[in-house]
Coordinates of C-alpha atoms in Angstrom, one line a residue:
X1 CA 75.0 -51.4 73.6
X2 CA 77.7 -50.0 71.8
X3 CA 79.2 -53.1 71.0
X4 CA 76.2 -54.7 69.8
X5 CA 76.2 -51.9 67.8
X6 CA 80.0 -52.3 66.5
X7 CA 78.5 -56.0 65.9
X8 CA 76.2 -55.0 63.7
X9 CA 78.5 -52.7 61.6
X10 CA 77.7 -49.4 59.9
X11 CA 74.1 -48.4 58.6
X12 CA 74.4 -49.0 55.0
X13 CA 73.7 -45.5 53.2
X14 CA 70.4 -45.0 51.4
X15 CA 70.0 -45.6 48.0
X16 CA 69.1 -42.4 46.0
X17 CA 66.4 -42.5 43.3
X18 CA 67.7 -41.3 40.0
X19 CA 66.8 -38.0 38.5
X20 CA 64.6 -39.4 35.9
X21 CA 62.4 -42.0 38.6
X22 CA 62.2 -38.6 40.7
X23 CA 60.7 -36.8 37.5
X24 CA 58.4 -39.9 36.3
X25 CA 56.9 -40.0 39.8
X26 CA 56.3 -36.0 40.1
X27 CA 55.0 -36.6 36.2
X28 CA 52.7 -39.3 37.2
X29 CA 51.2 -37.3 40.4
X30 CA 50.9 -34.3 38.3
X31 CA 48.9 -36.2 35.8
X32 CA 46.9 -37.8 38.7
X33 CA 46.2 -34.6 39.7
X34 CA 45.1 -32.8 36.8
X35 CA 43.0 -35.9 36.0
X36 CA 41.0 -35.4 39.3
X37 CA 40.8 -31.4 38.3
X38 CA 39.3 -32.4 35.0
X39 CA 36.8 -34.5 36.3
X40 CA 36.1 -32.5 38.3
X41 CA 35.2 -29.5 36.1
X42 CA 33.8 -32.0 33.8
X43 CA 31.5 -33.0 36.3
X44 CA 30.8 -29.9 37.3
X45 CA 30.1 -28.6 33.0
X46 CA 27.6 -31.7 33.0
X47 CA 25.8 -30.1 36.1
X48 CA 25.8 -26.8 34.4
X49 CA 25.1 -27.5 30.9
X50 CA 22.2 -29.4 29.5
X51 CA 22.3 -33.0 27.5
X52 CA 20.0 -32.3 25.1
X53 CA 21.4 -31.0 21.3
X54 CA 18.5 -28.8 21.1
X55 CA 18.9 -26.9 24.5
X56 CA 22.9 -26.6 23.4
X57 CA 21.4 -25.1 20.1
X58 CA 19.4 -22.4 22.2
X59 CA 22.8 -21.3 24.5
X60 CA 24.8 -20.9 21.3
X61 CA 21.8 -18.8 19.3
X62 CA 21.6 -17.2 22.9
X63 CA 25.7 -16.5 22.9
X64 CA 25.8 -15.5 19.4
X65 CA 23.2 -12.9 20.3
X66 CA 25.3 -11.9 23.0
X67 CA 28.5 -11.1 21.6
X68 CA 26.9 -9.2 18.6
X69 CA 24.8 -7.0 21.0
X70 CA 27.8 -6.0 22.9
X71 CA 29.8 -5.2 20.0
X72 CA 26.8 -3.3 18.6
X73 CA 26.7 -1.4 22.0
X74 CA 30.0 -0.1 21.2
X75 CA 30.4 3.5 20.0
X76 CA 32.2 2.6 16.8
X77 CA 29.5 0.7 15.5
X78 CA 27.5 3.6 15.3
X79 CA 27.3 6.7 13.2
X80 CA 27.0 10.5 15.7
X81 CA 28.6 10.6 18.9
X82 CA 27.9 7.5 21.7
X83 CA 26.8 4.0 21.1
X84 CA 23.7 2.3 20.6
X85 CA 21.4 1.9 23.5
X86 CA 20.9 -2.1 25.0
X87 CA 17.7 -2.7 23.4
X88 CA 18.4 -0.9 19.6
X89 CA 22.0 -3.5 19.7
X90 CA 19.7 -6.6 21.3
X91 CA 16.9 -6.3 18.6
X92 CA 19.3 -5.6 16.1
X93 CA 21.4 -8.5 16.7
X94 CA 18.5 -11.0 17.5
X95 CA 17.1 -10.2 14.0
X96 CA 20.2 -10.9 12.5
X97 CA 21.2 -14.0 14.1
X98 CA 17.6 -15.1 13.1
X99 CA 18.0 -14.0 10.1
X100 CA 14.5 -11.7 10.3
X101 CA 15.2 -8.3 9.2
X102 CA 12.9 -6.4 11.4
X103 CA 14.7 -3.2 12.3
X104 CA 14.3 -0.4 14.8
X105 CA 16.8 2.0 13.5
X106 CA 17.6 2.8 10.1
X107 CA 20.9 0.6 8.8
X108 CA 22.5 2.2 6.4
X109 CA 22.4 5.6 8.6
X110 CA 22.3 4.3 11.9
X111 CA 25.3 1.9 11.5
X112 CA 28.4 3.0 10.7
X113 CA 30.5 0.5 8.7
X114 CA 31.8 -1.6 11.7
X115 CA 28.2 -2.0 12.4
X116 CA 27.2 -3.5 9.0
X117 CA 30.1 -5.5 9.0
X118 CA 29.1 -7.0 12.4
X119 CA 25.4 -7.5 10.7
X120 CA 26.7 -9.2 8.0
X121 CA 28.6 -11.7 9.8
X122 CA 25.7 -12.6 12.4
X123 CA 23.4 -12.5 9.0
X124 CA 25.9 -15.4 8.1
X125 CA 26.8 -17.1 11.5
X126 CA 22.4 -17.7 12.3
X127 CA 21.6 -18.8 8.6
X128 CA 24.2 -21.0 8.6
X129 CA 23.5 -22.2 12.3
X130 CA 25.5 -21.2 14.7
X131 CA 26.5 -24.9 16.2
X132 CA 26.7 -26.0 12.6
X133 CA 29.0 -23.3 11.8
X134 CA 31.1 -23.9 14.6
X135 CA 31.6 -27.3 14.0
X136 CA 32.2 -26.3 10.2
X137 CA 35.4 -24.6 12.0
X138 CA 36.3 -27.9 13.3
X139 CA 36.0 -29.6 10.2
X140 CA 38.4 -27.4 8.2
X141 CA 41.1 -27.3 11.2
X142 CA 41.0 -31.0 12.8
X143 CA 40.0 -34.2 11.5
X144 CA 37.8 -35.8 13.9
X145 CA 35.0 -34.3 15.5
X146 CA 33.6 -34.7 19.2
X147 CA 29.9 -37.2 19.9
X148 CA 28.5 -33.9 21.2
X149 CA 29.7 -31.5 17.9
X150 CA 28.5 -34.4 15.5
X151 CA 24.6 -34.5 17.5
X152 CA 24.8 -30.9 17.4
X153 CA 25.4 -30.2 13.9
X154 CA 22.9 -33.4 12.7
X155 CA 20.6 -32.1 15.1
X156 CA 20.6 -28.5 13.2
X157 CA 20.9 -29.7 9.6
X158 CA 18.9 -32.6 9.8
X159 CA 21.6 -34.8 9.0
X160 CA 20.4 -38.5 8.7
X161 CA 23.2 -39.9 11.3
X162 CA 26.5 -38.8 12.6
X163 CA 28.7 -40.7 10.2
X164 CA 27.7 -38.1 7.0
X165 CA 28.1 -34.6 9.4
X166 CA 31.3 -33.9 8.0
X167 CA 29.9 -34.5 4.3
X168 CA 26.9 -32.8 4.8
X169 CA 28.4 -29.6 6.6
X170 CA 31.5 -29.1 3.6
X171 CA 27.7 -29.4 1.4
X172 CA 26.3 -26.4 2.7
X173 CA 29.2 -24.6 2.7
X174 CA 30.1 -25.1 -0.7
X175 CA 26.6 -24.3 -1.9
X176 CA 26.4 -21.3 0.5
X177 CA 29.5 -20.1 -0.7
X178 CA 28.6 -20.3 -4.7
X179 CA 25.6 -19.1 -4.0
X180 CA 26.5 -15.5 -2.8
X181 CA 29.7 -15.8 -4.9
X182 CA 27.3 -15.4 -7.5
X183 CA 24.8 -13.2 -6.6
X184 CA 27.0 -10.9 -5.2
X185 CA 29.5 -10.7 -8.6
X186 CA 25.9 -10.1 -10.7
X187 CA 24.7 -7.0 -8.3
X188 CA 28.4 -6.0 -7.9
X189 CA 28.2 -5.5 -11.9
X190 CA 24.3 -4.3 -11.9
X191 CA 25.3 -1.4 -9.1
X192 CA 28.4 -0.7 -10.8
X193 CA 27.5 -0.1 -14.7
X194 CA 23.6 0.7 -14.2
X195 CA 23.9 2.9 -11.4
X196 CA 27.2 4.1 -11.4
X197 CA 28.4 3.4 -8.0
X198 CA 32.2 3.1 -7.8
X199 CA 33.8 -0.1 -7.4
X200 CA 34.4 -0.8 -4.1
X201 CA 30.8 0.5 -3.2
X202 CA 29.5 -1.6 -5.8
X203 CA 31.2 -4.7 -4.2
X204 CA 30.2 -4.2 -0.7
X205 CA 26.2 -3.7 -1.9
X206 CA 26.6 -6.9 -3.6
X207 CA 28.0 -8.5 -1.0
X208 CA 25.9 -7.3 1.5
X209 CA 22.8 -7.9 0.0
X210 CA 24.1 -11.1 -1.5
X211 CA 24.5 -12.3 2.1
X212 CA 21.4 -11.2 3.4
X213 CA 19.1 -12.8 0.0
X214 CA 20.8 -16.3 0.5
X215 CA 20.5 -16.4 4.2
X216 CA 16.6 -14.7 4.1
X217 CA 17.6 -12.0 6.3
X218 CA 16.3 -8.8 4.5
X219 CA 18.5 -6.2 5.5
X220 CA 19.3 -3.9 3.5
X221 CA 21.7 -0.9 2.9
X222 CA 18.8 1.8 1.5
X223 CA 16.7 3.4 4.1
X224 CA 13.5 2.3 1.8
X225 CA 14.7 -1.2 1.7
X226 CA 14.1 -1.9 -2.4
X227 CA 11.7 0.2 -3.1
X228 CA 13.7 2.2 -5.8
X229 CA 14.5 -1.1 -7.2
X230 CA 11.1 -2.6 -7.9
X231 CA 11.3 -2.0 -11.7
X232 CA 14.7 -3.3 -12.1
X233 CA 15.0 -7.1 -13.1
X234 CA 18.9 -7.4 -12.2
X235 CA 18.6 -6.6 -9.4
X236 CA 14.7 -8.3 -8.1
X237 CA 15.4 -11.4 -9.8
X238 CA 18.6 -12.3 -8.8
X239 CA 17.8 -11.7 -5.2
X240 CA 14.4 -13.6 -5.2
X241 CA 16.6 -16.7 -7.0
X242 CA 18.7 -16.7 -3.9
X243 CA 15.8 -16.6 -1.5
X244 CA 14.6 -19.2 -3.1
X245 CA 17.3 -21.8 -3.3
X246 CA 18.1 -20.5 0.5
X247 CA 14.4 -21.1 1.2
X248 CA 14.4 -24.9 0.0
X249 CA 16.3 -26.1 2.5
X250 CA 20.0 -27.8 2.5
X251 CA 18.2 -31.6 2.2
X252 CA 16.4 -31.3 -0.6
X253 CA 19.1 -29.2 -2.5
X254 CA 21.8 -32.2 -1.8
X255 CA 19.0 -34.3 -3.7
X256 CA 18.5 -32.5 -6.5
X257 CA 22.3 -32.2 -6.8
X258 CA 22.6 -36.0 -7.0
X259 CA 19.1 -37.3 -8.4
X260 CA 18.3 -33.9 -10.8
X261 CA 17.1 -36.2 -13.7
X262 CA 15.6 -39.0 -11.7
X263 CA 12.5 -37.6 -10.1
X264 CA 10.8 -41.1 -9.6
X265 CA 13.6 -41.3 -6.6
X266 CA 12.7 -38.1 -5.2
X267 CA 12.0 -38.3 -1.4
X268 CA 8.7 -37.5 -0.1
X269 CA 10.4 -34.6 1.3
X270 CA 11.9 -33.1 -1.3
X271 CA 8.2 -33.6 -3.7
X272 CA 6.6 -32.1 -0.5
X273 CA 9.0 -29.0 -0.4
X274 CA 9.3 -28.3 -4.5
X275 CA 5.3 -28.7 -4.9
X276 CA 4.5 -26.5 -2.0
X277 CA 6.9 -24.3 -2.7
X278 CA 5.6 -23.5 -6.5
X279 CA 2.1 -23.3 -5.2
X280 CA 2.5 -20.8 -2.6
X281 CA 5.0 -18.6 -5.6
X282 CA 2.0 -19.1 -7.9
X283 CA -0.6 -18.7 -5.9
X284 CA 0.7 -15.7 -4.0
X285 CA 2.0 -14.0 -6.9
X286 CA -1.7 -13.9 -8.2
X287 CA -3.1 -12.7 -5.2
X288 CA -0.7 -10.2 -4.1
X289 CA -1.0 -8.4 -8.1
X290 CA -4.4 -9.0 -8.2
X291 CA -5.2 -7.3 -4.8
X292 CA -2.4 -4.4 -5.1
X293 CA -3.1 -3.9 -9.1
X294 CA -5.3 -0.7 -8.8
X295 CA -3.7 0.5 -5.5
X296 CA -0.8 3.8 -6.2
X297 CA 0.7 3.7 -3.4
X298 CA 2.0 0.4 -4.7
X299 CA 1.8 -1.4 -8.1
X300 CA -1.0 0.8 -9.5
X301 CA 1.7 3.2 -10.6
X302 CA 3.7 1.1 -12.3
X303 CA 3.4 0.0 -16.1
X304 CA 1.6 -3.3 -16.1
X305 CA 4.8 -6.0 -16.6
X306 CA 6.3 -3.9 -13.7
X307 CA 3.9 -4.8 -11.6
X308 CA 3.8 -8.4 -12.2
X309 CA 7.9 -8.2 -11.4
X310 CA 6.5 -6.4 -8.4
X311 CA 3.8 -9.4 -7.2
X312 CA 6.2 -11.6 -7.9
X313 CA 9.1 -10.3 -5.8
X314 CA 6.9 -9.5 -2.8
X315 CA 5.4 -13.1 -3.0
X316 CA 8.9 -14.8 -3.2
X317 CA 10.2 -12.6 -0.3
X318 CA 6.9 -13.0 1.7
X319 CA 7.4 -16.6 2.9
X320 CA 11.3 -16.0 4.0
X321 CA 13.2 -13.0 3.8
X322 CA 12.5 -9.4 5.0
X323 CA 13.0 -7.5 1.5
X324 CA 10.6 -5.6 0.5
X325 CA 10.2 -3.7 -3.1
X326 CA 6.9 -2.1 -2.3
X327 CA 5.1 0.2 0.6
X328 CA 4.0 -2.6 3.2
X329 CA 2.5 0.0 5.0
X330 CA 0.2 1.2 2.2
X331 CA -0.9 -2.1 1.1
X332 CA -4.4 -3.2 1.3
X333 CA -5.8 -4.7 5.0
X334 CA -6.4 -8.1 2.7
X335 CA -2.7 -8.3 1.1
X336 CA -1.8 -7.8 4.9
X337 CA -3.9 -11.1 5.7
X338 CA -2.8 -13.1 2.5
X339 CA 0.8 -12.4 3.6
X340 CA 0.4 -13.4 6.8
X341 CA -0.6 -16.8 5.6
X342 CA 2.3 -16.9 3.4
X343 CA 5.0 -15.8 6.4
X344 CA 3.1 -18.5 8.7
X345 CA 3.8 -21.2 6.3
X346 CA 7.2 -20.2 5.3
X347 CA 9.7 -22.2 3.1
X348 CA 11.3 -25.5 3.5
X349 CA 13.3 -26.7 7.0
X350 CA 16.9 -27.3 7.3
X351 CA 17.6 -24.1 5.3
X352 CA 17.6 -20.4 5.8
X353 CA 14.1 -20.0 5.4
X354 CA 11.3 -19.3 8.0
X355 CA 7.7 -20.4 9.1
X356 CA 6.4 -23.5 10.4
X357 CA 7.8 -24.8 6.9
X358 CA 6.2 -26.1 3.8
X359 CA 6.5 -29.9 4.7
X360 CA 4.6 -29.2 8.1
X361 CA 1.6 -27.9 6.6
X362 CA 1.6 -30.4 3.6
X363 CA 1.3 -33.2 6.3
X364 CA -1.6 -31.2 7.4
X365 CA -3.4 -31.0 4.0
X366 CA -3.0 -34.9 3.4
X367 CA -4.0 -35.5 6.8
X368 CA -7.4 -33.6 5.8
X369 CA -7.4 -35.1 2.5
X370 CA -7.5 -38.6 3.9
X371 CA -10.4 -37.8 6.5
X372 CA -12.5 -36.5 3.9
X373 CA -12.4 -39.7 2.0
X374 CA -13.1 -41.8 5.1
X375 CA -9.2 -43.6 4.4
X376 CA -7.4 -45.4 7.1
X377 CA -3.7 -44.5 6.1
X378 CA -2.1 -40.9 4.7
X379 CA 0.0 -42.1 1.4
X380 CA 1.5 -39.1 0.2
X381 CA 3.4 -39.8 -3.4
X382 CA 3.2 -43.7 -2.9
X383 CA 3.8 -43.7 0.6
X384 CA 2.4 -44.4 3.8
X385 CA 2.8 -41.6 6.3
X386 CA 4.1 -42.2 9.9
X387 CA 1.4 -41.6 12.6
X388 CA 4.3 -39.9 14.9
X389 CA 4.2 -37.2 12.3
X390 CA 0.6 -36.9 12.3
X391 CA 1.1 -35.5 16.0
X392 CA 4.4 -33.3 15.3
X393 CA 2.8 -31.7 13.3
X394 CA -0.3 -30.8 14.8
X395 CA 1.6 -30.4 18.2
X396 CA 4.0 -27.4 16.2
X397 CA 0.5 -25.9 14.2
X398 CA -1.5 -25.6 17.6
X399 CA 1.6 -24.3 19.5
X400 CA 3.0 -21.3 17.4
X401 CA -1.0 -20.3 16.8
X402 CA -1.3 -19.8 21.0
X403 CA 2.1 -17.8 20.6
X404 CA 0.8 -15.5 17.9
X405 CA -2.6 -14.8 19.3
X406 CA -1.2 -14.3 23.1
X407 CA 1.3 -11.5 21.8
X408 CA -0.9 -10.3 19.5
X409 CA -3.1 -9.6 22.0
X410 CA -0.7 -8.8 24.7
X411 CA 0.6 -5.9 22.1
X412 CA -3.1 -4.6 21.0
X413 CA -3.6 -4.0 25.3
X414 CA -0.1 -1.9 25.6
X415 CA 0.0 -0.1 22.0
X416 CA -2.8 1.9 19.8
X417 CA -2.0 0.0 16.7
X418 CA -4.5 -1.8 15.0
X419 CA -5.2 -5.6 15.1
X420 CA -4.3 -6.1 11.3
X421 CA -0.9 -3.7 12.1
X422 CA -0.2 -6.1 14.9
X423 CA -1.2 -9.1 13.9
X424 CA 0.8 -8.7 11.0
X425 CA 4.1 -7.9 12.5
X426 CA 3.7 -10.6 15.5
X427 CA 3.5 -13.4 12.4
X428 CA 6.6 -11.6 10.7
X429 CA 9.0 -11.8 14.0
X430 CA 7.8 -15.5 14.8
X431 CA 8.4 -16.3 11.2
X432 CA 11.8 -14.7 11.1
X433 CA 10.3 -13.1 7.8
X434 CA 10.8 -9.5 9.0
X435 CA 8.6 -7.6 6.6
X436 CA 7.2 -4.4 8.9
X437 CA 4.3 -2.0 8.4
X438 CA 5.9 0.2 9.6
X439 CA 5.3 0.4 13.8
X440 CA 7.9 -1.4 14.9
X441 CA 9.7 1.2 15.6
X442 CA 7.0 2.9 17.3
X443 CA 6.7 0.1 19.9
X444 CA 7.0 0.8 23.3
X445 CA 9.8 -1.1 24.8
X446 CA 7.7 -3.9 26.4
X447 CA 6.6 -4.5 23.2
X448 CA 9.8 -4.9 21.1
X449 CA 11.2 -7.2 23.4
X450 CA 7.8 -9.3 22.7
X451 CA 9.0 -9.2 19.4
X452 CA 12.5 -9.8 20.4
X453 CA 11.1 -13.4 22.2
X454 CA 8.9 -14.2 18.9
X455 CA 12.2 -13.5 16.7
X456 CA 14.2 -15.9 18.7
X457 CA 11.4 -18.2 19.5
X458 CA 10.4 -18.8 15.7
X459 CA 13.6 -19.2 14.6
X460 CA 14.7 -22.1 17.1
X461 CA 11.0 -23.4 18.2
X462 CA 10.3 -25.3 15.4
X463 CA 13.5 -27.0 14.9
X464 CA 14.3 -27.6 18.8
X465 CA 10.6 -28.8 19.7
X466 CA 10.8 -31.2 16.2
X467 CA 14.0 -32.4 17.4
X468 CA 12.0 -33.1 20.9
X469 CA 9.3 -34.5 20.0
X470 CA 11.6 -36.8 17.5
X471 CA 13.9 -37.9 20.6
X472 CA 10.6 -38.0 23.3
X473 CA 9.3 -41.4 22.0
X474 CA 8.9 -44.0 25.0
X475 CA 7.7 -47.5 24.2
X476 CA 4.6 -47.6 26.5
X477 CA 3.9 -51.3 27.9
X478 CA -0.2 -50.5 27.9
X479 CA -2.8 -49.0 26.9
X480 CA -6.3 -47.6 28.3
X481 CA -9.5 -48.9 26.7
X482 CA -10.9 -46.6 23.7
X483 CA -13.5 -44.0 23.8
X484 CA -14.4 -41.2 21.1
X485 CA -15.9 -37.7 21.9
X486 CA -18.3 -36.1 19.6
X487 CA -16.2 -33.9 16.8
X488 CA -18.2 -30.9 15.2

């Protein structure tokens, strides 16, 4: 055996790998390895997360109401010794980041300055959209965005495809930004020579309330809202311009930009939104001077061209923001009712604005129209309507009005308000409009977190259940045989 094994000669030694086919191969299982971790956890952030845009809408409104109620909660946010309580931070920041305005606690004495500063910037972060805005991040630092950022943004702008996001979102920025760039510089100046505030109060008012006007959010930093400024045309019509523009929505602004002296190639949308919207500033206007023109406690006091300043400035803020230049609470039961039409209808979608929108209830009125006169087909400006919106529309209308009337008569069984006190501040939280008669603070807790739900509800209902309903079509391969109940 050992000479068989001489025979053979020595083992040859082994071969060693070189340092950098050592490193490649530990490089390659390392990789392998964190490949298998990361689908892993993507697998498991699938499971976790939902597909849908409009649910990822609802966690980032959700998170964004989060992080502002904590940092309300803290002490330095608030003015006296300790912190806000959980449900004076939730409310607060839920009616910012819907851009409402409905308040519990007074702002500019409850909040200390870290606190308005952390209203301001949820004021900014829900008009603009949260998702949008954080995809707006991505834009400015990296040049490509994610399937999943571009469906979320399109999804809350109402982009018409994922190849014009970018375009659409560095849009509303730069009109967002001009916007309260130059509202705020005109009540900066106003505050500052008419009033006498010094400068760097002057510039935070204007700022502040130049972000809350554009956005529709109607806070404000006087404990009577604008009430001492409802003779003063610098300051009224500057703001209602805002919440107008804010309130047309991003679409129809774009067109206007590009097709301002072409209106014969105005979408149906954008003729929809600009006729509605000077109807309901008309037609309000009218109604809310006529009804409040003999009343002191609100325009009867005032000389006659300040009280048409003062019907018009309530009627502009009624359909979106929360501003108010007049008692709400001692207006008459019927201006409570008029403006509860006005709040329900709102202003125009993909923008700051509120309600069940302008274009929603126009589809409505032609729908009528065309039953009246017996027609087959709604044409609205030349053309013919899609029967899919027919049901939206319908579906949204019949849905927020079982909303309203369950919580307003949820509220009337657990409070000893009255059903045109209610009534009135149920339609302002659903549509995010946040003009008060005065009782929410009065509320027992049960019932501001009914108006916490409506608040959040209103401002993501309509566009998550439109973006729903638009995604939910299913080609059906038959149909059952026709039969008509009698109508009426």
């Amino acid at each position: 055996m050992h000479l068989k094994a001489y025979q053979r000669g020595p083992t040859p030694p082994r071969r060693r790998r070189k340092p950098s086919l050592v490193l490649a191969g530990y490089s390659r299982s390392v990789a392998a390895f964190q490949n298998q971790q990361l689908s892993t956890l993507q697998r498991l952030v699938r499971r976790l997360l939902p597909l849908h845009p409009a649910q990822l809408i609802v966690l980032g409104f959700a998170l964004a109401i989060g992080v502002g109620t904590a940092l309300l909660m803290l002490p330095v946010a608030r003015n006296g010794d300790g912190g806000a309580s959980l449900l004076e931070a939730l409310f607060t920041a839920t009616s910012a980041v819907c851009v409402t305005g409905l308040i519990t606690v007074d702002t500019p004495v409850f909040w200390s300055g870290f606190g308005q500063v952390v209203i301001l910037v949820l004021i900014q972060v829900g008009g603009f959209g949260v998702m949008s805005f954080g995809t707006l991040l991505g834009v400015l630092t990296a040049r490509r965005l994610g399937l999943r950022s571009k469906m979320l943004a399109a999804a809350e702008t109402k982009s018409t495809g994922f190849g014009d996001v970018r375009r659409v979102l560095l849009g509303v920025f730069i009109i967002t930004l001009l916007v309260e760039v130059t509202l705020a510089l005109v009540l900066m100046l106003r505050f500052l020579l008419g009033y006498g505030y010094s400068p760097g109060e002057a510039l935070w008012h204007g700022v502040f309330h130049s972000i809350s006007a554009f956005n529709n959010a109607g806070f404000a930093l006087y404990s009577d809202n604008l009430i001492g400024f409802v003779s003063d045309p610098w300051v009224c019509l500057p703001i209602a311009a805002a919440v107008i523009i804010g309130g047309l929505g991003f679409p129809v602004l774009f067109e206007l930009r590009r097709e301002f002296r072409t209106p014969k190639f105005w979408s149906m949308h954008t003729k929809l939104v600009l006729l509605g919207s000077a109807t309901l500033l008309a037609g309000g206007t009218v109604f809310l001077t006529a009804a409040e023109w003999t009343n002191p406690a609100t325009l009867g006091a005032l000389p006659p061209g300040e009280r048409v300043l003062g019907g018009f400035f309530q009627s502009t803020i009624t359909r979106t923001a929360g501003f108010n230049s007049i008692d709400i609470s001692q207006m008459h039961p019927v201006s409570w009712l008029g403006m509860d039409i006005l709040m329900f209808i709102g202003g125009g979608p993909a923008g700051t604005a509120g309600g069940l929108k302008i274009t929603t209830f126009a589809v409505l009125f032609f729908i009528m129209a065309t039953e009246l006169r017996g027609g087959t087909a709604v044409n609205i400006f030349g053309k013919r309507l899609s029967r899919a919106v027919h049901r939206q529309a319908i579906t949204v209308v019949l849905l927020a009005i079982a909303l309203i009337t369950a919580s307003t008569m949820f509220l009337m069984l657990i409070t000893d308000f009255g059903q045109e006190q209610i009534l009135f501040e149920v339609v302002s939280a659903f549509a995010t409009v946040g003009l008060s008669t005065g009782i929410t603070a009065g509320m027992p807790p049960a019932g501001q977190v009914v108006l916490i739900l409506l608040m959040f509800i209103g401002r993501l209902g309509p566009v998550t259940l439109g973006t729903a309903l638009a995604l939910r079509s299913r080609p059906i391969m038959y149909e059952y045989p026709k039969e008509r109940p009698l109508i009426g």
